[in-house]
Amino acid sequence: MKKIIVLFFAAITLSLTGQYALVESYKDIEDNPVEEVSKPSAFKPGEWLKFRVHYGFLNASYATLHVKNNMIDSIPVYHVVGRGKTTGFASIFFKVDDTYESYFDKKDGKPYRFVRKLNEGGYTKDVEINFDHEKEVAVLNDKKNDKKHNFTLQDSVQDLISAFYFLRNNYEFSDLVEGEALELKVLYDDDGIYRFRLKYLGKEILKTKYGKVECLKFQPLVQSGRVFKEQESLALWVSNDSNRIPIRIKANLAVGAISADLDGYNGLKYQFKIIMD
């Protein structure tokens, strides 16, 4: 139960945390940076998404993402707050209360600050990363252990939350090729900068609490072994409309499975498309 919330937030950003879904270190992959293209934003301040996360038959937790306005050093930024908590029967066995925050540029999506606070059954983590793009350095402050780590920034490096919003704005889903993978570099912990890969599998219509929704299906490539049954154990469905929001996430684990479904939304920039029978 300990990593349900972590798995969820990682999956919606098209990756997973280090020990669970690390594909390969950046230095081991041919450099192929994501191009930054100025396009109309797929979201706006006020957007709020709620997801219901299940572990097997248990309604294990809820997770939310909320987009706000803020300022970093007089620069207007999006401030996204992600929260996840175990609930009901699951919280009796293991309490999780996690918060993720990202401050990123409204024009190009570059992150300025990332905050990760975890409280998982007594295990705690308090990390803040500040990105200085002029000096091309990111400083990770591990507040719990009173340690700091410096990382040299590379083009298009994102944090765990800003990566999802960057992808929503910088990929034309109509141009995706079935079977080909997208790649993105992410920094969120002291393990360093990693390249994550996401394979596009095509379109699929899902039945949801809101009705039928046409989705684009993706498959983050994960590391098989202790947690996942195989490399292709994780699937992500994103709405095939201008909002590009997660609709469903499924992961087959070495023991059991988790899934998450969109359970509530507010403040979408565009109409949420439902297929009417």
PDB file of C-alpha atoms in Angstrom:
ATOM      1  CA  MET A   1       0.000   0.000   0.000  1.00  0.00           C
ATOM      2  CA  LYS A   2       2.922   2.330   0.663  1.00  0.00           C
ATOM      3  CA  LYS A   3       3.510   3.477  -2.916  1.00  0.00           C
ATOM      4  CA  ILE A   4      -0.037   3.801  -4.280  1.00  0.00           C
ATOM      5  CA  ILE A   5       0.016   7.623  -4.296  1.00  0.00           C
ATOM      6  CA  VAL A   6       3.563   7.769  -5.662  1.00  0.00           C
ATOM      7  CA  LEU A   7       2.637   5.385  -8.469  1.00  0.00           C
ATOM      8  CA  PHE A   8      -0.385   7.491  -9.331  1.00  0.00           C
ATOM      9  CA  PHE A   9       1.387  10.846  -9.577  1.00  0.00           C
ATOM     10  CA  ALA A  10       4.248   9.270 -11.487  1.00  0.00           C
ATOM     11  CA  ALA A  11       1.927   7.599 -13.967  1.00  0.00           C
ATOM     12  CA  ILE A  12       0.042  10.778 -14.860  1.00  0.00           C
ATOM     13  CA  THR A  13       3.335  12.459 -15.642  1.00  0.00           C
ATOM     14  CA  LEU A  14       4.127   9.592 -18.012  1.00  0.00           C
ATOM     15  CA  SER A  15       6.794   8.090 -15.807  1.00  0.00           C
ATOM     16  CA  LEU A  16       7.313   6.395 -12.435  1.00  0.00           C
ATOM     17  CA  THR A  17       9.609   7.057  -9.497  1.00  0.00           C
ATOM     18  CA  GLY A  18      13.210   5.841  -9.623  1.00  0.00           C
ATOM     19  CA  GLN A  19      13.233   2.380  -8.091  1.00  0.00           C
ATOM     20  CA  TYR A  20       9.941   1.467  -9.763  1.00  0.00           C
ATOM     21  CA  ALA A  21      10.077   2.723 -13.305  1.00  0.00           C
ATOM     22  CA  LEU A  22      13.542   3.909 -14.114  1.00  0.00           C
ATOM     23  CA  VAL A  23      14.170   2.938 -17.709  1.00  0.00           C
ATOM     24  CA  GLU A  24      17.733   4.077 -18.286  1.00  0.00           C
ATOM     25  CA  SER A  25      20.037   6.843 -17.141  1.00  0.00           C
ATOM     26  CA  TYR A  26      20.166   9.819 -19.481  1.00  0.00           C
ATOM     27  CA  LYS A  27      23.834   9.249 -20.242  1.00  0.00           C
ATOM     28  CA  ASP A  28      23.015   5.826 -21.682  1.00  0.00           C
ATOM     29  CA  ILE A  29      20.492   7.080 -24.245  1.00  0.00           C
ATOM     30  CA  GLU A  30      21.128   8.928 -27.478  1.00  0.00           C
ATOM     31  CA  ASP A  31      20.243  12.588 -26.979  1.00  0.00           C
ATOM     32  CA  ASN A  32      16.968  13.462 -28.632  1.00  0.00           C
ATOM     33  CA  PRO A  33      15.503  16.510 -26.832  1.00  0.00           C
ATOM     34  CA  VAL A  34      11.837  17.395 -26.931  1.00  0.00           C
ATOM     35  CA  GLU A  35      11.229  20.507 -28.994  1.00  0.00           C
ATOM     36  CA  GLU A  36       9.480  23.370 -27.228  1.00  0.00           C
ATOM     37  CA  VAL A  37       6.737  24.792 -29.402  1.00  0.00           C
ATOM     38  CA  SER A  38       4.589  27.759 -28.449  1.00  0.00           C
ATOM     39  CA  LYS A  39       0.979  26.614 -28.672  1.00  0.00           C
ATOM     40  CA  PRO A  40      -2.313  27.478 -26.997  1.00  0.00           C
ATOM     41  CA  SER A  41      -2.399  26.035 -23.503  1.00  0.00           C
ATOM     42  CA  ALA A  42      -4.484  22.912 -22.893  1.00  0.00           C
ATOM     43  CA  PHE A  43      -5.333  24.086 -19.369  1.00  0.00           C
ATOM     44  CA  LYS A  44      -5.955  27.233 -17.345  1.00  0.00           C
ATOM     45  CA  PRO A  45      -5.764  28.391 -13.720  1.00  0.00           C
ATOM     46  CA  GLY A  46      -8.632  26.903 -11.771  1.00  0.00           C
ATOM     47  CA  GLU A  47      -8.465  23.486 -13.408  1.00  0.00           C
ATOM     48  CA  TRP A  48      -9.061  20.815 -10.768  1.00  0.00           C
ATOM     49  CA  LEU A  49      -8.945  17.061 -11.311  1.00  0.00           C
ATOM     50  CA  LYS A  50      -9.828  14.331  -8.834  1.00  0.00           C
ATOM     51  CA  PHE A  51      -8.950  10.660  -9.228  1.00  0.00           C
ATOM     52  CA  ARG A  52     -10.156   7.619  -7.347  1.00  0.00           C
ATOM     53  CA  VAL A  53      -7.368   5.099  -6.863  1.00  0.00           C
ATOM     54  CA  HIS A  54      -8.030   1.386  -6.282  1.00  0.00           C
ATOM     55  CA  TYR A  55      -5.710  -1.319  -5.051  1.00  0.00           C
ATOM     56  CA  GLY A  56      -7.360  -4.598  -5.958  1.00  0.00           C
ATOM     57  CA  PHE A  57     -10.914  -4.435  -4.628  1.00  0.00           C
ATOM     58  CA  LEU A  58     -10.107  -1.621  -2.166  1.00  0.00           C
ATOM     59  CA  ASN A  59     -10.975   2.011  -2.776  1.00  0.00           C
ATOM     60  CA  ALA A  60      -7.484   2.831  -1.568  1.00  0.00           C
ATOM     61  CA  SER A  61      -7.066   6.575  -2.002  1.00  0.00           C
ATOM     62  CA  TYR A  62      -7.953   9.828  -3.720  1.00  0.00           C
ATOM     63  CA  ALA A  63      -5.594  12.126  -5.583  1.00  0.00           C
ATOM     64  CA  THR A  64      -6.150  15.675  -6.829  1.00  0.00           C
ATOM     65  CA  LEU A  65      -4.387  18.130  -9.134  1.00  0.00           C
ATOM     66  CA  HIS A  66      -5.144  21.863  -8.903  1.00  0.00           C
ATOM     67  CA  VAL A  67      -3.753  24.569 -11.242  1.00  0.00           C
ATOM     68  CA  LYS A  68      -3.258  28.030  -9.733  1.00  0.00           C
ATOM     69  CA  ASN A  69      -1.598  31.361 -10.569  1.00  0.00           C
ATOM     70  CA  ASN A  70       1.550  32.420  -8.719  1.00  0.00           C
ATOM     71  CA  MET A  71       4.822  34.357  -9.024  1.00  0.00           C
ATOM     72  CA  ILE A  72       8.451  33.229  -8.769  1.00  0.00           C
ATOM     73  CA  ASP A  73      10.961  36.106  -8.658  1.00  0.00           C
ATOM     74  CA  SER A  74       8.379  38.406 -10.311  1.00  0.00           C
ATOM     75  CA  ILE A  75       7.790  35.863 -13.092  1.00  0.00           C
ATOM     76  CA  PRO A  76       4.161  34.768 -13.646  1.00  0.00           C
ATOM     77  CA  VAL A  77       3.969  30.983 -13.261  1.00  0.00           C
ATOM     78  CA  TYR A  78       1.491  28.156 -13.059  1.00  0.00           C
ATOM     79  CA  HIS A  79       1.443  26.619  -9.598  1.00  0.00           C
ATOM     80  CA  VAL A  80       0.129  23.053  -9.591  1.00  0.00           C
ATOM     81  CA  VAL A  81      -0.604  21.324  -6.299  1.00  0.00           C
ATOM     82  CA  GLY A  82      -1.030  17.555  -6.269  1.00  0.00           C
ATOM     83  CA  ARG A  83      -2.304  15.803  -3.161  1.00  0.00           C
ATOM     84  CA  GLY A  84      -2.955  12.162  -2.387  1.00  0.00           C
ATOM     85  CA  LYS A  85      -4.340  10.407   0.690  1.00  0.00           C
ATOM     86  CA  THR A  86      -5.365   6.889   1.544  1.00  0.00           C
ATOM     87  CA  THR A  87      -8.984   6.632   2.579  1.00  0.00           C
ATOM     88  CA  GLY A  88     -11.515   4.340   4.214  1.00  0.00           C
ATOM     89  CA  PHE A  89     -10.538   0.739   4.890  1.00  0.00           C
ATOM     90  CA  ALA A  90      -7.087   1.155   3.317  1.00  0.00           C
ATOM     91  CA  SER A  91      -6.115   3.927   5.743  1.00  0.00           C
ATOM     92  CA  ILE A  92      -6.551   1.518   8.649  1.00  0.00           C
ATOM     93  CA  PHE A  93      -3.597  -0.510   7.387  1.00  0.00           C
ATOM     94  CA  PHE A  94      -1.438   2.267   6.017  1.00  0.00           C
ATOM     95  CA  LYS A  95      -1.897   6.031   6.102  1.00  0.00           C
ATOM     96  CA  VAL A  96      -0.512   8.082   3.231  1.00  0.00           C
ATOM     97  CA  ASP A  97      -0.590  11.880   3.016  1.00  0.00           C
ATOM     98  CA  ASP A  98       1.550  13.167   0.120  1.00  0.00           C
ATOM     99  CA  THR A  99       1.868  16.605  -1.447  1.00  0.00           C
ATOM    100  CA  TYR A 100       3.567  17.518  -4.720  1.00  0.00           C
ATOM    101  CA  GLU A 101       3.938  21.100  -5.955  1.00  0.00           C
ATOM    102  CA  SER A 102       5.366  22.507  -9.168  1.00  0.00           C
ATOM    103  CA  TYR A 103       5.910  26.104 -10.266  1.00  0.00           C
ATOM    104  CA  PHE A 104       6.546  26.383 -14.000  1.00  0.00           C
ATOM    105  CA  ASP A 105       6.692  29.085 -16.676  1.00  0.00           C
ATOM    106  CA  LYS A 106       3.461  30.022 -18.413  1.00  0.00           C
ATOM    107  CA  LYS A 107       5.184  30.461 -21.790  1.00  0.00           C
ATOM    108  CA  ASP A 108       7.579  27.557 -22.207  1.00  0.00           C
ATOM    109  CA  GLY A 109       6.701  25.251 -19.303  1.00  0.00           C
ATOM    110  CA  LYS A 110      10.175  25.313 -17.728  1.00  0.00           C
ATOM    111  CA  PRO A 111      10.035  24.453 -14.022  1.00  0.00           C
ATOM    112  CA  TYR A 112      11.308  26.913 -11.429  1.00  0.00           C
ATOM    113  CA  ARG A 113      10.502  25.053  -8.221  1.00  0.00           C
ATOM    114  CA  PHE A 114       9.391  21.545  -7.274  1.00  0.00           C
ATOM    115  CA  VAL A 115       8.269  20.448  -3.801  1.00  0.00           C
ATOM    116  CA  ARG A 116       7.748  16.852  -2.705  1.00  0.00           C
ATOM    117  CA  LYS A 117       6.489  16.133   0.812  1.00  0.00           C
ATOM    118  CA  LEU A 118       5.689  12.548   1.753  1.00  0.00           C
ATOM    119  CA  ASN A 119       4.200  11.020   4.861  1.00  0.00           C
ATOM    120  CA  GLU A 120       3.660   7.318   4.316  1.00  0.00           C
ATOM    121  CA  GLY A 121       3.073   5.266   7.440  1.00  0.00           C
ATOM    122  CA  GLY A 122       5.855   7.042   9.315  1.00  0.00           C
ATOM    123  CA  TYR A 123       8.193   7.340   6.339  1.00  0.00           C
ATOM    124  CA  THR A 124       8.675  11.026   5.542  1.00  0.00           C
ATOM    125  CA  LYS A 125      10.400  12.979   2.802  1.00  0.00           C
ATOM    126  CA  ASP A 126      10.762  16.748   2.328  1.00  0.00           C
ATOM    127  CA  VAL A 127      12.502  17.780  -0.882  1.00  0.00           C
ATOM    128  CA  GLU A 128      12.597  21.097  -2.726  1.00  0.00           C
ATOM    129  CA  ILE A 129      14.283  21.634  -6.094  1.00  0.00           C
ATOM    130  CA  ASN A 130      14.999  25.123  -7.427  1.00  0.00           C
ATOM    131  CA  PHE A 131      15.813  25.424 -11.134  1.00  0.00           C
ATOM    132  CA  ASP A 132      18.102  28.273 -12.288  1.00  0.00           C
ATOM    133  CA  HIS A 133      17.885  28.208 -16.080  1.00  0.00           C
ATOM    134  CA  GLU A 134      20.273  31.127 -16.582  1.00  0.00           C
ATOM    135  CA  LYS A 135      23.049  29.366 -14.660  1.00  0.00           C
ATOM    136  CA  GLU A 136      21.865  25.980 -16.005  1.00  0.00           C
ATOM    137  CA  VAL A 137      21.826  24.395 -12.572  1.00  0.00           C
ATOM    138  CA  ALA A 138      19.211  22.834 -10.328  1.00  0.00           C
ATOM    139  CA  VAL A 139      19.711  22.737  -6.555  1.00  0.00           C
ATOM    140  CA  LEU A 140      17.963  19.948  -4.676  1.00  0.00           C
ATOM    141  CA  ASN A 141      17.467  20.629  -0.977  1.00  0.00           C
ATOM    142  CA  ASP A 142      16.829  17.479   1.062  1.00  0.00           C
ATOM    143  CA  LYS A 143      15.398  19.216   4.124  1.00  0.00           C
ATOM    144  CA  LYS A 144      14.900  16.073   6.161  1.00  0.00           C
ATOM    145  CA  ASN A 145      18.554  15.032   5.908  1.00  0.00           C
ATOM    146  CA  ASP A 146      19.944  18.587   5.648  1.00  0.00           C
ATOM    147  CA  LYS A 147      21.716  17.844   2.360  1.00  0.00           C
ATOM    148  CA  LYS A 148      21.959  19.720  -0.935  1.00  0.00           C
ATOM    149  CA  HIS A 149      22.719  18.349  -4.402  1.00  0.00           C
ATOM    150  CA  ASN A 150      23.565  20.303  -7.556  1.00  0.00           C
ATOM    151  CA  PHE A 151      22.607  19.097 -11.036  1.00  0.00           C
ATOM    152  CA  THR A 152      23.589  20.534 -14.398  1.00  0.00           C
ATOM    153  CA  LEU A 153      20.443  21.334 -16.354  1.00  0.00           C
ATOM    154  CA  GLN A 154      19.949  19.906 -19.807  1.00  0.00           C
ATOM    155  CA  ASP A 155      17.418  21.072 -22.391  1.00  0.00           C
ATOM    156  CA  SER A 156      13.769  20.410 -21.587  1.00  0.00           C
ATOM    157  CA  VAL A 157      14.313  18.978 -18.115  1.00  0.00           C
ATOM    158  CA  GLN A 158      11.033  18.788 -16.198  1.00  0.00           C
ATOM    159  CA  ASP A 159      10.002  17.874 -12.687  1.00  0.00           C
ATOM    160  CA  LEU A 160       7.537  15.115 -11.825  1.00  0.00           C
ATOM    161  CA  ILE A 161       4.450  17.351 -12.099  1.00  0.00           C
ATOM    162  CA  SER A 162       5.470  19.943 -14.714  1.00  0.00           C
ATOM    163  CA  ALA A 163       6.283  17.096 -17.133  1.00  0.00           C
ATOM    164  CA  PHE A 164       2.611  16.213 -17.480  1.00  0.00           C
ATOM    165  CA  TYR A 165       1.546  19.780 -18.224  1.00  0.00           C
ATOM    166  CA  PHE A 166       4.486  20.284 -20.572  1.00  0.00           C
ATOM    167  CA  LEU A 167       3.403  17.268 -22.613  1.00  0.00           C
ATOM    168  CA  ARG A 168      -0.207  18.463 -22.708  1.00  0.00           C
ATOM    169  CA  ASN A 169       0.979  21.674 -24.374  1.00  0.00           C
ATOM    170  CA  ASN A 170       3.813  20.469 -26.579  1.00  0.00           C
ATOM    171  CA  TYR A 171       2.606  17.396 -28.425  1.00  0.00           C
ATOM    172  CA  GLU A 172       0.110  17.282 -31.273  1.00  0.00           C
ATOM    173  CA  PHE A 173      -1.607  14.011 -30.544  1.00  0.00           C
ATOM    174  CA  SER A 174      -2.853  13.874 -34.139  1.00  0.00           C
ATOM    175  CA  ASP A 175       0.779  13.497 -35.224  1.00  0.00           C
ATOM    176  CA  LEU A 176       1.536  10.535 -32.967  1.00  0.00           C
ATOM    177  CA  VAL A 177       2.588   7.315 -34.674  1.00  0.00           C
ATOM    178  CA  GLU A 178       1.223   4.098 -33.221  1.00  0.00           C
ATOM    179  CA  GLY A 179       3.999   1.958 -31.748  1.00  0.00           C
ATOM    180  CA  GLU A 180       6.507   4.823 -31.470  1.00  0.00           C
ATOM    181  CA  ALA A 181       7.668   6.251 -28.140  1.00  0.00           C
ATOM    182  CA  LEU A 182       7.923   9.781 -26.767  1.00  0.00           C
ATOM    183  CA  GLU A 183      10.848  10.643 -24.495  1.00  0.00           C
ATOM    184  CA  LEU A 184      11.309  13.216 -21.761  1.00  0.00           C
ATOM    185  CA  LYS A 185      13.990  14.087 -19.180  1.00  0.00           C
ATOM    186  CA  VAL A 186      12.855  14.415 -15.565  1.00  0.00           C
ATOM    187  CA  LEU A 187      14.470  15.517 -12.293  1.00  0.00           C
ATOM    188  CA  TYR A 188      12.589  14.986  -9.040  1.00  0.00           C
ATOM    189  CA  ASP A 189      15.003  13.322  -6.574  1.00  0.00           C
ATOM    190  CA  ASP A 190      18.702  13.002  -5.792  1.00  0.00           C
ATOM    191  CA  ASP A 191      19.046  10.068  -8.220  1.00  0.00           C
ATOM    192  CA  GLY A 192      19.608  12.648 -10.970  1.00  0.00           C
ATOM    193  CA  ILE A 193      18.182  13.378 -14.412  1.00  0.00           C
ATOM    194  CA  TYR A 194      16.553  10.474 -16.221  1.00  0.00           C
ATOM    195  CA  ARG A 195      15.017   9.895 -19.634  1.00  0.00           C
ATOM    196  CA  PHE A 196      11.581   8.270 -19.605  1.00  0.00           C
ATOM    197  CA  ARG A 197       9.852   6.677 -22.563  1.00  0.00           C
ATOM    198  CA  LEU A 198       6.161   6.498 -23.395  1.00  0.00           C
ATOM    199  CA  LYS A 199       4.819   4.365 -26.242  1.00  0.00           C
ATOM    200  CA  TYR A 200       1.666   5.397 -28.103  1.00  0.00           C
ATOM    201  CA  LEU A 201      -0.744   2.480 -28.625  1.00  0.00           C
ATOM    202  CA  GLY A 202      -3.626   4.121 -30.494  1.00  0.00           C
ATOM    203  CA  LYS A 203      -7.194   5.216 -29.778  1.00  0.00           C
ATOM    204  CA  GLU A 204      -9.661   3.468 -27.502  1.00  0.00           C
ATOM    205  CA  ILE A 205     -13.149   4.276 -26.210  1.00  0.00           C
ATOM    206  CA  LEU A 206     -13.592   3.888 -22.451  1.00  0.00           C
ATOM    207  CA  LYS A 207     -16.765   3.631 -20.408  1.00  0.00           C
ATOM    208  CA  THR A 208     -16.566   6.086 -17.500  1.00  0.00           C
ATOM    209  CA  LYS A 209     -18.921   7.503 -14.866  1.00  0.00           C
ATOM    210  CA  TYR A 210     -19.495  10.387 -17.285  1.00  0.00           C
ATOM    211  CA  GLY A 211     -20.256   8.218 -20.299  1.00  0.00           C
ATOM    212  CA  LYS A 212     -18.108   6.988 -23.177  1.00  0.00           C
ATOM    213  CA  VAL A 213     -14.887   8.909 -23.768  1.00  0.00           C
ATOM    214  CA  GLU A 214     -12.543   8.573 -26.746  1.00  0.00           C
ATOM    215  CA  CYS A 215      -8.999   8.267 -25.429  1.00  0.00           C
ATOM    216  CA  LEU A 216      -5.430   8.003 -26.605  1.00  0.00           C
ATOM    217  CA  LYS A 217      -3.701   5.047 -24.968  1.00  0.00           C
ATOM    218  CA  PHE A 218      -0.078   5.192 -23.858  1.00  0.00           C
ATOM    219  CA  GLN A 219       2.301   2.728 -22.293  1.00  0.00           C
ATOM    220  CA  PRO A 220       5.113   4.043 -20.085  1.00  0.00           C
ATOM    221  CA  LEU A 221       7.953   1.544 -20.312  1.00  0.00           C
ATOM    222  CA  VAL A 222       8.790   0.393 -16.803  1.00  0.00           C
ATOM    223  CA  GLN A 223      11.340  -1.887 -15.222  1.00  0.00           C
ATOM    224  CA  SER A 224      10.029  -5.399 -14.644  1.00  0.00           C
ATOM    225  CA  GLY A 225      10.918  -7.301 -11.515  1.00  0.00           C
ATOM    226  CA  ARG A 226      10.149  -6.587  -7.881  1.00  0.00           C
ATOM    227  CA  VAL A 227       7.134  -4.288  -8.446  1.00  0.00           C
ATOM    228  CA  PHE A 228       5.871  -4.730 -12.008  1.00  0.00           C
ATOM    229  CA  LYS A 229       5.149  -8.064 -13.638  1.00  0.00           C
ATOM    230  CA  GLU A 230       6.741  -7.013 -16.912  1.00  0.00           C
ATOM    231  CA  GLN A 231       8.053  -3.986 -18.797  1.00  0.00           C
ATOM    232  CA  GLU A 232       4.648  -3.261 -20.318  1.00  0.00           C
ATOM    233  CA  SER A 233       2.629  -3.489 -17.089  1.00  0.00           C
ATOM    234  CA  LEU A 234       1.429   0.119 -17.017  1.00  0.00           C
ATOM    235  CA  ALA A 235      -1.198   1.783 -19.224  1.00  0.00           C
ATOM    236  CA  LEU A 236      -2.466   5.368 -19.359  1.00  0.00           C
ATOM    237  CA  TRP A 237      -5.542   6.701 -21.190  1.00  0.00           C
ATOM    238  CA  VAL A 238      -5.753  10.437 -22.011  1.00  0.00           C
ATOM    239  CA  SER A 239      -8.843  12.203 -23.357  1.00  0.00           C
ATOM    240  CA  ASN A 240      -8.666  12.749 -27.110  1.00  0.00           C
ATOM    241  CA  ASP A 241      -9.813  16.355 -26.925  1.00  0.00           C
ATOM    242  CA  SER A 242      -8.197  19.740 -26.364  1.00  0.00           C
ATOM    243  CA  ASN A 243      -7.977  19.188 -22.598  1.00  0.00           C
ATOM    244  CA  ARG A 244      -5.784  16.055 -22.802  1.00  0.00           C
ATOM    245  CA  ILE A 245      -6.576  14.939 -19.245  1.00  0.00           C
ATOM    246  CA  PRO A 246      -5.959  11.471 -17.743  1.00  0.00           C
ATOM    247  CA  ILE A 247      -9.074   9.312 -17.760  1.00  0.00           C
ATOM    248  CA  ARG A 248      -7.730   5.996 -16.495  1.00  0.00           C
ATOM    249  CA  ILE A 249      -4.485   4.438 -15.293  1.00  0.00           C
ATOM    250  CA  LYS A 250      -3.849   0.730 -14.751  1.00  0.00           C
ATOM    251  CA  ALA A 251      -0.790  -1.098 -13.479  1.00  0.00           C
ATOM    252  CA  ASN A 252      -0.246  -4.829 -13.008  1.00  0.00           C
ATOM    253  CA  LEU A 253       2.097  -5.251 -10.071  1.00  0.00           C
ATOM    254  CA  ALA A 254       4.116  -8.231  -8.972  1.00  0.00           C
ATOM    255  CA  VAL A 255       1.490  -8.554  -6.249  1.00  0.00           C
ATOM    256  CA  GLY A 256      -1.991  -7.311  -7.186  1.00  0.00           C
ATOM    257  CA  ALA A 257      -2.880  -4.344  -9.369  1.00  0.00           C
ATOM    258  CA  ILE A 258      -3.750  -0.669  -9.027  1.00  0.00           C
ATOM    259  CA  SER A 259      -6.048   1.485 -11.114  1.00  0.00           C
ATOM    260  CA  ALA A 260      -7.163   5.116 -11.059  1.00  0.00           C
ATOM    261  CA  ASP A 261     -10.170   6.730 -12.722  1.00  0.00           C
ATOM    262  CA  LEU A 262     -11.165  10.348 -13.192  1.00  0.00           C
ATOM    263  CA  ASP A 263     -13.704  10.934 -10.435  1.00  0.00           C
ATOM    264  CA  GLY A 264     -14.269  14.695 -10.599  1.00  0.00           C
ATOM    265  CA  TYR A 265     -13.241  17.787 -12.522  1.00  0.00           C
ATOM    266  CA  ASN A 266     -13.776  21.533 -12.608  1.00  0.00           C
ATOM    267  CA  GLY A 267     -12.431  24.533 -14.483  1.00  0.00           C
ATOM    268  CA  LEU A 268     -11.461  22.765 -17.707  1.00  0.00           C
ATOM    269  CA  LYS A 269     -10.408  25.158 -20.439  1.00  0.00           C
ATOM    270  CA  TYR A 270     -12.332  23.283 -23.137  1.00  0.00           C
ATOM    271  CA  GLN A 271     -15.497  21.240 -23.233  1.00  0.00           C
ATOM    272  CA  PHE A 272     -15.034  17.683 -22.019  1.00  0.00           C
ATOM    273  CA  LYS A 273     -16.128  15.521 -24.929  1.00  0.00           C
ATOM    274  CA  ILE A 274     -18.505  12.671 -24.148  1.00  0.00           C
ATOM    275  CA  ILE A 275     -19.669  10.273 -26.867  1.00  0.00           C
ATOM    276  CA  MET A 276     -23.482  10.293 -26.989  1.00  0.00           C
ATOM    277  CA  ASP A 277     -25.143   7.036 -28.029  1.00  0.00           C
TER     278      ASP A 277
END
